[in-house]
Coordinates of C-alpha atoms and ligand atoms in Angstrom, one line a residue:
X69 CA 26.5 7.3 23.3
X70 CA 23.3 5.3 24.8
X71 CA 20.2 7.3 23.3
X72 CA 17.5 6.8 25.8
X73 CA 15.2 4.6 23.9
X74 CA 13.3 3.2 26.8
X75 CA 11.8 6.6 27.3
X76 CA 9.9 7.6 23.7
X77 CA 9.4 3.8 23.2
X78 CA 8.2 2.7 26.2
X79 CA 5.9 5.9 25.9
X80 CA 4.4 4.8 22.8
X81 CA 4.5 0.8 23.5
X82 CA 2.1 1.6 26.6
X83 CA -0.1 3.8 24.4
X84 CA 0.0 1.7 21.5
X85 CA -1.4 -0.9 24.0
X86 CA -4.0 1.3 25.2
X87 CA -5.4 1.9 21.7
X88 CA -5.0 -1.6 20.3
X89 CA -7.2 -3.5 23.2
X90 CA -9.5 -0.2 22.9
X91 CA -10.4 -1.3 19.3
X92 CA -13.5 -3.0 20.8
X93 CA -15.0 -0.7 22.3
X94 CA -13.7 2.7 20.8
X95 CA -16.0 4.8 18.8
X96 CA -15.2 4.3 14.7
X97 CA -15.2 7.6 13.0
X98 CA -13.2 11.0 14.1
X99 CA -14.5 12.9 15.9
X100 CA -12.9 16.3 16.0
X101 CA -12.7 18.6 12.9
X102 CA -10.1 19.9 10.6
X103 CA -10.2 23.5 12.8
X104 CA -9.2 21.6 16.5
X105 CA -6.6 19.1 14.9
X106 CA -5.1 22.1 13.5
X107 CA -5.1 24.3 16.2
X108 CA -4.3 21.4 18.4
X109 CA -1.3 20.3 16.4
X110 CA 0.1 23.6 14.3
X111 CA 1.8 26.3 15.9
X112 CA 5.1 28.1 14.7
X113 CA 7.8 25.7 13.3
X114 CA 9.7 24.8 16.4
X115 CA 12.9 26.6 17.2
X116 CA 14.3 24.4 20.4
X117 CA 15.1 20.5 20.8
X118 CA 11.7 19.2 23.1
X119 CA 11.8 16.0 24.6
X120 CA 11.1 13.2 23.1
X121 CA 9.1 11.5 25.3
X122 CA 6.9 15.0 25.3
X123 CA 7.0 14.9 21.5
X124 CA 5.0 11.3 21.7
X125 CA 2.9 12.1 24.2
X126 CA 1.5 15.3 22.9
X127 CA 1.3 13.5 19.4
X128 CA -0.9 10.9 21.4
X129 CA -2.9 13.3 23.1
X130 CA -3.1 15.8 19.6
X131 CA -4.5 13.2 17.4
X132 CA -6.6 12.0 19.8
X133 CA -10.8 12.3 18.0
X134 CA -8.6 12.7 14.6
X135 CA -7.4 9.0 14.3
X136 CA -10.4 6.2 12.4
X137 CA -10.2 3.4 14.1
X138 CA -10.0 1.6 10.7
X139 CA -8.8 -1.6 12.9
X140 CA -12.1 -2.0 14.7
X141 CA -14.0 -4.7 13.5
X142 CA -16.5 -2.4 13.0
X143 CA -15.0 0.1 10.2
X144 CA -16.3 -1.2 7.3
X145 CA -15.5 1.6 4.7
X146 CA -13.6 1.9 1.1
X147 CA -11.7 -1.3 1.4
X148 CA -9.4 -1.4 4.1
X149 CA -8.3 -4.2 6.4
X150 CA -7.1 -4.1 10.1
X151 CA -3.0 -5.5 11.4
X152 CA -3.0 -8.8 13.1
X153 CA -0.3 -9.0 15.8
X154 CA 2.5 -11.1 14.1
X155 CA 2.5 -8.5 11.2
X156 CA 1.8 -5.5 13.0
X157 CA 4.8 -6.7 15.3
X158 CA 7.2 -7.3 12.5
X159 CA 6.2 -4.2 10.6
X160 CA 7.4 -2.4 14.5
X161 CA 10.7 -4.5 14.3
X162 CA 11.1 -3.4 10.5
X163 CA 11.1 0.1 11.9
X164 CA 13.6 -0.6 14.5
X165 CA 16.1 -2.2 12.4
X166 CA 15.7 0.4 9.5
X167 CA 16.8 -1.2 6.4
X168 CA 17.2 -0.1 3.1
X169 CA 15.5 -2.6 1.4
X170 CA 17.0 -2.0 -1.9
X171 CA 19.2 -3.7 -2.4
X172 CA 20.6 -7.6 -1.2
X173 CA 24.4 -6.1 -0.3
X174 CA 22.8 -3.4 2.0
X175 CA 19.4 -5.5 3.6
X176 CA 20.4 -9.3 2.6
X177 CA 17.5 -10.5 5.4
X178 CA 15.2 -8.1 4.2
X179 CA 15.5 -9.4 0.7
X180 CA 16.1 -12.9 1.2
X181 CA 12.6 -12.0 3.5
X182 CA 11.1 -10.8 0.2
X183 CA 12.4 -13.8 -1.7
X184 CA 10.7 -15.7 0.5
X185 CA 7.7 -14.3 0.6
X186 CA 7.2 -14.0 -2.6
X187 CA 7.7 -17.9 -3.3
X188 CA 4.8 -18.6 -0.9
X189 CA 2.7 -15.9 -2.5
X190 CA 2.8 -17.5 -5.8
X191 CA 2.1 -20.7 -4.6
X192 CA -0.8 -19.3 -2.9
X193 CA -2.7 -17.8 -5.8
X194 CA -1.7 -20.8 -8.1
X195 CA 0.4 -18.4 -10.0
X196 CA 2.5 -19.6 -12.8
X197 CA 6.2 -20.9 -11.4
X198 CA 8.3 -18.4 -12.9
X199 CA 6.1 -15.2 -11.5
X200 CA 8.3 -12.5 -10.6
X201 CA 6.9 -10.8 -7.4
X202 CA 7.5 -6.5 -6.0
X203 CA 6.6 -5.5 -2.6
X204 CA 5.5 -2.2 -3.3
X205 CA 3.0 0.4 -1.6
X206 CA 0.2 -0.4 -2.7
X207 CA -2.6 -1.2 -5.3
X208 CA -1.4 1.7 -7.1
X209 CA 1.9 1.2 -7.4
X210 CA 1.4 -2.6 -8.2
X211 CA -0.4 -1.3 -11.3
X212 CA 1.7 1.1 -12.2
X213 CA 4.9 -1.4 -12.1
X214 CA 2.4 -4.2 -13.8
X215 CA 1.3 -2.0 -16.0
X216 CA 4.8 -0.8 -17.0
X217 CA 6.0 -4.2 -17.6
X218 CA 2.9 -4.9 -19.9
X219 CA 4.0 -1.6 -21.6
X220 CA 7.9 -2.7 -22.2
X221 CA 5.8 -5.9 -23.8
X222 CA 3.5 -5.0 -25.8
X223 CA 6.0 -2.0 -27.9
X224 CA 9.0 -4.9 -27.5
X225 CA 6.8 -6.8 -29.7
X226 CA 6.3 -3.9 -31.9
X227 CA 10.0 -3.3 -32.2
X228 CA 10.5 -0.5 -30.2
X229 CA 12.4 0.1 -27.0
X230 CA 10.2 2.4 -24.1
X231 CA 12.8 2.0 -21.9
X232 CA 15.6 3.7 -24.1
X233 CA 13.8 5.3 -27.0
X234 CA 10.7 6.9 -25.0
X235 CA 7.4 7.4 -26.1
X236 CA 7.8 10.0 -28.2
X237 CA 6.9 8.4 -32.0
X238 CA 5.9 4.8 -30.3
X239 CA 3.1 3.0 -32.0
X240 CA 0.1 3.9 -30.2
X241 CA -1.1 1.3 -27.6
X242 CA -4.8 0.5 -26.9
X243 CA -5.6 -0.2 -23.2
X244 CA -8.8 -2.2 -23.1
X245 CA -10.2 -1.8 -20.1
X246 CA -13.7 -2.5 -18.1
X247 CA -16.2 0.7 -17.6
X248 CA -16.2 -0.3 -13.9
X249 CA -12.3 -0.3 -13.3
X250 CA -10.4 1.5 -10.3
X251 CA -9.3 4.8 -11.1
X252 CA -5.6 3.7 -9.7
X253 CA -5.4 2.0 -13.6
X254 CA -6.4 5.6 -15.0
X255 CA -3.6 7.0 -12.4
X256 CA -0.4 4.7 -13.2
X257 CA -1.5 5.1 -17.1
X258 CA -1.0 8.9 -16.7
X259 CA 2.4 8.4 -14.4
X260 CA 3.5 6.0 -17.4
X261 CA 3.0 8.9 -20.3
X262 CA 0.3 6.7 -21.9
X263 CA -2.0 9.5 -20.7
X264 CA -6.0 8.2 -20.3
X265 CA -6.9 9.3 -23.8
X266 CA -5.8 5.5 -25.0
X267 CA -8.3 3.8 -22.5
X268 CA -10.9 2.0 -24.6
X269 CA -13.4 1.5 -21.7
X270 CA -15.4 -1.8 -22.3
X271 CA -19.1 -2.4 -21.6
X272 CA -19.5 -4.1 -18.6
X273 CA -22.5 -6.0 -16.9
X274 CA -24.7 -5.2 -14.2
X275 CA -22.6 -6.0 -11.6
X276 CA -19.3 -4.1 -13.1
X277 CA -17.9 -7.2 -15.0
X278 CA -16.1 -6.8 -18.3
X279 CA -18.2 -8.0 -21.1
X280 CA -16.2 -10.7 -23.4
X281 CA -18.3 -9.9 -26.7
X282 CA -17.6 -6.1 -26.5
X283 CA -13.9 -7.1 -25.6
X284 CA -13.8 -9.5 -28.6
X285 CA -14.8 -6.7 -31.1
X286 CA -11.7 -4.2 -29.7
X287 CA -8.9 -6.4 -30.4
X288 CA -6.8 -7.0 -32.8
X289 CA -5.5 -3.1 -33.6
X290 CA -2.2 -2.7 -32.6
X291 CA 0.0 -3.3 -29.3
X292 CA -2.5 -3.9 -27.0
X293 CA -2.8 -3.9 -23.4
X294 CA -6.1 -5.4 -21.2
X295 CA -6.7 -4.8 -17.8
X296 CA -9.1 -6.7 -16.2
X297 CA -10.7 -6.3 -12.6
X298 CA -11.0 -9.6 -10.1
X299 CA -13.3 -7.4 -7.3
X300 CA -15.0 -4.2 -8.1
X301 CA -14.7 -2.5 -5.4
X302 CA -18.5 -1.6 -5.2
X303 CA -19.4 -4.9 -5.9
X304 CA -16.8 -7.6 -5.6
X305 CA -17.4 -8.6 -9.2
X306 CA -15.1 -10.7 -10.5
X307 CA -14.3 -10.5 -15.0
X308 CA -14.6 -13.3 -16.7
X309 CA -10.8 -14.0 -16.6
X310 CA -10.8 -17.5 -18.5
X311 CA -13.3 -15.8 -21.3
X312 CA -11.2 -12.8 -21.4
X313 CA -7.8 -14.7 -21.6
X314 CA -9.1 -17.0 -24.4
X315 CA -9.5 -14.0 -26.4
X316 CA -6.6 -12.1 -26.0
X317 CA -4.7 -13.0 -28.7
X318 CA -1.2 -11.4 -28.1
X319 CA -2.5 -8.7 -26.1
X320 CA -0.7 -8.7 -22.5
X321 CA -3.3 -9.4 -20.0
X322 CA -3.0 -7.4 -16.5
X323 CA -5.3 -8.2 -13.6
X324 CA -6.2 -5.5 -10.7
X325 CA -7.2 -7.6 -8.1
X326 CA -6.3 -5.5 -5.1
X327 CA -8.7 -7.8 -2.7
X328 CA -10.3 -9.9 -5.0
X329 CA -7.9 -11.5 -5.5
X330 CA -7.8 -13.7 -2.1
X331 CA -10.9 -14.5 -2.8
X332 CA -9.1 -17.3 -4.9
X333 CA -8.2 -19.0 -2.2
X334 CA -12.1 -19.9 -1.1
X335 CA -13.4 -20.2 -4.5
X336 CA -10.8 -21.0 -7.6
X337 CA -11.0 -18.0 -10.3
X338 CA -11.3 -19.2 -13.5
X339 CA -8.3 -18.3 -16.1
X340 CA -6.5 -17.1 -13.1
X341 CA -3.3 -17.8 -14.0
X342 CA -3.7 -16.9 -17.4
X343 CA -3.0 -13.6 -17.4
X344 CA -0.1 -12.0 -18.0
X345 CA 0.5 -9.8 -14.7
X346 CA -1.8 -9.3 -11.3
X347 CA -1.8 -6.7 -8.9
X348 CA -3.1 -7.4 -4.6
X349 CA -2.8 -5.8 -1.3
X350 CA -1.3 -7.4 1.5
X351 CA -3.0 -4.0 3.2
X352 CA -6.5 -5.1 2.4
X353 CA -7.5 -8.3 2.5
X354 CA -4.3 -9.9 4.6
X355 CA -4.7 -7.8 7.3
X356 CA -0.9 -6.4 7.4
X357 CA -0.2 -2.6 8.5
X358 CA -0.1 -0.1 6.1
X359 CA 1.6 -0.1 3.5
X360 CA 2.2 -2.9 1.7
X361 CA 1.0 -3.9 -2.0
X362 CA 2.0 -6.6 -4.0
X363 CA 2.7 -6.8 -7.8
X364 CA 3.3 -10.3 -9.8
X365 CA 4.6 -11.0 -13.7
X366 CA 4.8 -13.8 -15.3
X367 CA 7.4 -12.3 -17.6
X368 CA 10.2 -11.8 -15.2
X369 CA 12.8 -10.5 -17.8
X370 CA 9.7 -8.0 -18.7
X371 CA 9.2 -6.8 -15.1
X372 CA 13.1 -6.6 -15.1
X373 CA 13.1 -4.3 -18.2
X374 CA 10.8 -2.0 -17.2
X375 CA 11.9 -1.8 -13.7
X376 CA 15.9 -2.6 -12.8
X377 CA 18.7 -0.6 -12.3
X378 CA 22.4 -0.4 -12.8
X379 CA 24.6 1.8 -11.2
X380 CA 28.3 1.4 -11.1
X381 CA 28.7 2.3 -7.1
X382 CA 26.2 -0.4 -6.1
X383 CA 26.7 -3.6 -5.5
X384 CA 24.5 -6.4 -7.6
X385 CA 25.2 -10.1 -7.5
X386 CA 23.1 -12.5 -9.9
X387 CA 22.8 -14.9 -7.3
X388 CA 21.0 -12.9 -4.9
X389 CA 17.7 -11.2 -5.3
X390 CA 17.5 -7.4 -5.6
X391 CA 14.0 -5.9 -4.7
X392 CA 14.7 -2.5 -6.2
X393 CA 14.7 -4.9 -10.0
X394 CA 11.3 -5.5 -9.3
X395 CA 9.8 -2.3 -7.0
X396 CA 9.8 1.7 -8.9
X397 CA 11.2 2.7 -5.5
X398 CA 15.4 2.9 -5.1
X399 CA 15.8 3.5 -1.1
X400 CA 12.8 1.5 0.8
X401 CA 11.2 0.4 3.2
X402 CA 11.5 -3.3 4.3
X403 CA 8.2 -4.0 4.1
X404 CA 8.4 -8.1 3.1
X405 CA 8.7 -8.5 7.1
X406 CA 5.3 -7.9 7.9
X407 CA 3.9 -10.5 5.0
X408 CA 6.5 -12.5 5.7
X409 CA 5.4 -12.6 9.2
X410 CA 1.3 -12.7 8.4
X411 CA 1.6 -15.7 6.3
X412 CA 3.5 -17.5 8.6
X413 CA 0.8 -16.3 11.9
X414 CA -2.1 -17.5 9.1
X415 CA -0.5 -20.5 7.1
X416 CA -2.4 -21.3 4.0
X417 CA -5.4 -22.1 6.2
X418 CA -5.7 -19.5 8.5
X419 CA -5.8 -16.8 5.4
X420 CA -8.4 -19.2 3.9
X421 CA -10.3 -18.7 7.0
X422 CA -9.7 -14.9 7.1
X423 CA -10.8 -14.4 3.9
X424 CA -14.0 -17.3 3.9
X425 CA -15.1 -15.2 7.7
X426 CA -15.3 -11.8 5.9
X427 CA -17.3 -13.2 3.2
X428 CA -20.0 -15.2 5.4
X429 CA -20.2 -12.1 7.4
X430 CA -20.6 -10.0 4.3
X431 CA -23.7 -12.7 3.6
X432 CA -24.8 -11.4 6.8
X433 CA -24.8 -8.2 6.3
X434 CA -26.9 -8.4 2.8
X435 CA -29.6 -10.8 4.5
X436 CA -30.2 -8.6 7.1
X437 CA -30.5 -5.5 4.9
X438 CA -31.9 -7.9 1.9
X439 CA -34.6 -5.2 0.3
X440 CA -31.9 -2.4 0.3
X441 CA -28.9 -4.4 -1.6
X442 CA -28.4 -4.2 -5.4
X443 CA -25.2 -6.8 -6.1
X444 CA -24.6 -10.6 -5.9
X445 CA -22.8 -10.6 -2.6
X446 CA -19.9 -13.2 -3.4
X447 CA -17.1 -11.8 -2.2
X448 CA -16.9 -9.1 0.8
X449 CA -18.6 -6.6 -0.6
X450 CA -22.3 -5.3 0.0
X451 CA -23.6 -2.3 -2.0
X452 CA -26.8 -0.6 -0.4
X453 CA -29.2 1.7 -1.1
X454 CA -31.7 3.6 0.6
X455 CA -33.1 5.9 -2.4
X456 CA -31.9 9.1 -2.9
X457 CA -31.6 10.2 0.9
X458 CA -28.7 7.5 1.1
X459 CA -25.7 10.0 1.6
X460 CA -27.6 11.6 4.3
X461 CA -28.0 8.6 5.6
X462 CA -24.4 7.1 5.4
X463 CA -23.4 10.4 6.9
X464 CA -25.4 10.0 10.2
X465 CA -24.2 6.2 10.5
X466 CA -20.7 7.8 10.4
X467 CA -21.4 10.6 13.1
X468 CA -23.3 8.0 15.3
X469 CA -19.8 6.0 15.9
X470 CA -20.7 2.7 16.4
X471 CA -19.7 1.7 12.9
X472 CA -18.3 3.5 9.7
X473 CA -19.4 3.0 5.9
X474 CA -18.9 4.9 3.1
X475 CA -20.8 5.9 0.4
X476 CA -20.5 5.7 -3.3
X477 CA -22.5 6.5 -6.5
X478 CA -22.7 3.0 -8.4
X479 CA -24.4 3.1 -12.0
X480 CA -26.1 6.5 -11.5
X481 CA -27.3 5.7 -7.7
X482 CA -26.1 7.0 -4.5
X483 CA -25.0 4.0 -2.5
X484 CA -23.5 2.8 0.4
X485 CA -20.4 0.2 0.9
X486 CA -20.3 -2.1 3.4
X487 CA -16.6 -3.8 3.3
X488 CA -15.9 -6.6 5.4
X489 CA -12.1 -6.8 5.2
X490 CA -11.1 -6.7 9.1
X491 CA -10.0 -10.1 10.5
X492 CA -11.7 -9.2 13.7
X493 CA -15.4 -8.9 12.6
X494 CA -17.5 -11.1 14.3
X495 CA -21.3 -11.7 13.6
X496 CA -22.0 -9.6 16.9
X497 CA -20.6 -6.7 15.2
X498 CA -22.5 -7.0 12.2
X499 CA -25.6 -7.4 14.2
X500 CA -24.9 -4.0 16.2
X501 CA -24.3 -2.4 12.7
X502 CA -27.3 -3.6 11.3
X503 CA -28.9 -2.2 14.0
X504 CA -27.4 1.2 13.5
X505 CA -28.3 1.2 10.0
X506 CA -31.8 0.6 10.8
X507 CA -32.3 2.9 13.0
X508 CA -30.1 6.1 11.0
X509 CA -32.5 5.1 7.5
X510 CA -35.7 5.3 9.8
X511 CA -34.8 8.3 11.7
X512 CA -34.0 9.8 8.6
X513 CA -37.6 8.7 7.1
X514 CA -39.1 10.4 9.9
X515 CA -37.3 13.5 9.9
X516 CA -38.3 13.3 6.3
X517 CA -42.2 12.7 6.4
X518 CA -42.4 15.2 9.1
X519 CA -41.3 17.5 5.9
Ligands
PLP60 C1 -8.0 -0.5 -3.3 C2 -7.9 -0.8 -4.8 C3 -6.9 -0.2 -5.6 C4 -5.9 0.7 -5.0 O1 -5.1 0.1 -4.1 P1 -4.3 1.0 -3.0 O2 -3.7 0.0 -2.1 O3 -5.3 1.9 -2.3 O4 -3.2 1.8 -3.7 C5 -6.9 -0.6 -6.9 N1 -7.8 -1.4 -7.4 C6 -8.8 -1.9 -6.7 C7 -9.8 -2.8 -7.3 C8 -8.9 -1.6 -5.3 O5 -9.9 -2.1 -4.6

């Protein structure tokens, strides 16, 4: 039988078209609430086949208002990057050919893909040679598998087996980390049964870096884990990697740098490849569709431990690579394509120039605004604030549409983010922004004086 592809394809190909050379010009945020997308898209659950071609079009025309055009180089909120066209392509062709990635006997192009990939990767960010490499979700699950490795370590070291013996009656380990980390470290500590309560949060500076003298006096007690930050996502802040790695003793050192970390390809990170295990997003910084995180360990027998499988119906052969030894997930998707296919679009020099661009027009952004911005803008990150109106604020910049931040609270302050992390911001859209943000904080200061 010859499914009619051209139909639902061809549909979407002409509206996916429509959107993508919209980007431009659309307006950022939603637009429509909760109440219309519902009533828009619910209904009783469908009883008879529909057409497929009707099934995309009234998708299209459902979400319509509902989608955030998180690919305009406008969208500047959390920290979320756009698709360029080689990845966003091969991420549509991963689709189409539907592999389960798990495995070499059952995707061997998808994994050799991976393998790839992951050489390139490492060779990228100057990591050690034998760094293992998972293509996983995201920054979460890259911290959860790092993180997992890092606890097969540390209690191997201690004589005891987590994989077979549990943690049930495991000596206690310490996780050492900075006041300022990314609550996706307190997430995959819970999914790994070492529940938050063995966090030791250490002191961090003004700008959210770990502080090496309050690390120093922590260590030293036990099977010990440290997880480090390179880019707070508020401020970009980098630890002190080298200080931090100096220190560590035989603690295992594990580095969340979901965006930061690309950073090390305009300006080398000091003790960088020190560390023990380092967790990225190809979905931030890299520009690739979502999803698609990335998770590296220089212990590959370590990431192996805490991650492979063996089951007697599938088929393993040492020579080849298997991405489910170094991914939690069994059946996946064969997401190495679209990084595969962004780093060869970029090269070496083209990311360098992605990633140097957001930065200079993150520099932008914070001399424009200069009295309202409370970090050392180094990477892409600029943290505002415009007193203690600034939610109100970042709320009508989000309804006006012409660009989209989001707000935070950063050492007791309400605040706002600006995130440069789309490969299509140019200086004019910065400028427009600026503009925008100008004119929301005044018209809220008039509102305001006239009580
Ligand atoms: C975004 C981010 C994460 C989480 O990554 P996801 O891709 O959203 O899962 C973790 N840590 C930091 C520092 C981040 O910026």
């Amino acid at each position: 039988m010859q499914p009619d592809w051209e139909g639902p394809l061809g549909e979407a190909y002409a509206r996916a078209m429509t959107y993508l050379q919209g980007l431009p010009v659309r307006r950022v945020g939603a637009s429509v609430t909760a109440d219309e997308l519902r009533a828009r898209l619910g209904g009783p659950l469908p009883h008879q086949p529909a057409n497929p071609v009707d099934v995309v079009t009234d998708l299209a025309e459902g979400v319509e208002g509902g989608l955030v055009a998180t690919g305009s180089g406008r969208f500047f909120g959390f920290v979320i990057g756009g698709a360029t066209p080689a990845s966003l392509a091969a991420d549509w062709l991963a689709t189409v050919w539907d592999q389960n990635a798990g495995l070499y006997a059952a995707a061997p192009a998808a994994a050799m893909v991976e393998e790839i990939a992951a050489g390139w990767l490492v060779e990228l960010f100057g990591l050690p040679k034998q760094t293992s490499v998972g293509f996983v979700t995201g920054g979460q699950m890259a911290n959860f598998t790092a993180l997992a490795a890092a606890r097969h370590a540390v209690l191997r070291n201690a004589g005891w087996d987590v994989e077979v013996d549990g943690l049930v009656g495991a000596p206690p380990i310490r996780v050492l980390v900075g006041a300022e980390r990314h609550d996706t470290v307190d997430r995959a500590l819970r999914f790994l049964g070492l529940g938050t309560r063995c966090i030791v949060p250490i002191a961090v500076d003004g700008q959210g870096r770990m502080r090496p003298d309050a690390l120093a006096s922590e260590l030293g007690h036990g099977p010990t884990i440290i997880c480090a930050q390179a880019g707070n996502v508020n401020t970009g802040a980098i630890d002190p990697l080298d200080e931090i790695c100096a220190l560590s003793g035989d603690a295992w050192v594990h580095v969340d740098g979901a965006f930061g970390l690309w950073s090390a390809l305009t300006q080398p990170i000091p003790g960088l490849a020190e560390a023990d295990s380092w967790a990225t997003d190809a979905h931030k910084w890299l520009n690739v569709p979502y999803d698609s995180g990335l998770v590296f360990c220089a212990h590959p027998e370590a990431h192996q431990a805490a991650m492979a499988v063996r089951a007697a119906y599938l088929i393993h052969d040492t020579e080849k690579r298997d991405p489910l030894d170094y991914n939690p997930e069994f059946s996946r998707r064969a997401r190495g394509f679209a990084v595969y296919a962004a780093i060869r679009a970029l090269g070496r020099s083209g990311i360098t120039e992605l990633v140097d661009r957001c930065q200079a027009m993150a520099r932008r952004f914070a001399e424009q605004l200069e009295p309202y911005v409370l970090n050392e803008v180094r990477l892409n990150q600029v943290l505002v604030s415009f007193g203690p109106e600034t939610p109100q604020i970042v709320q009508s910049i989000q309804e006006e549409g012409t660009a989209w931040m989001s707000g935070t609270t950063w050492q007791g302050k309400p605040a706002m983010r600006i995130s440069v992390s789309n490969w299509t911001t140019t200086a004019a859209d910065v400028d427009r922004s600026v503009e925008i943000v100008r004119r929301c904080v005044e018209n809220r200061r008039a509102r305001s004086t006239q009580g």
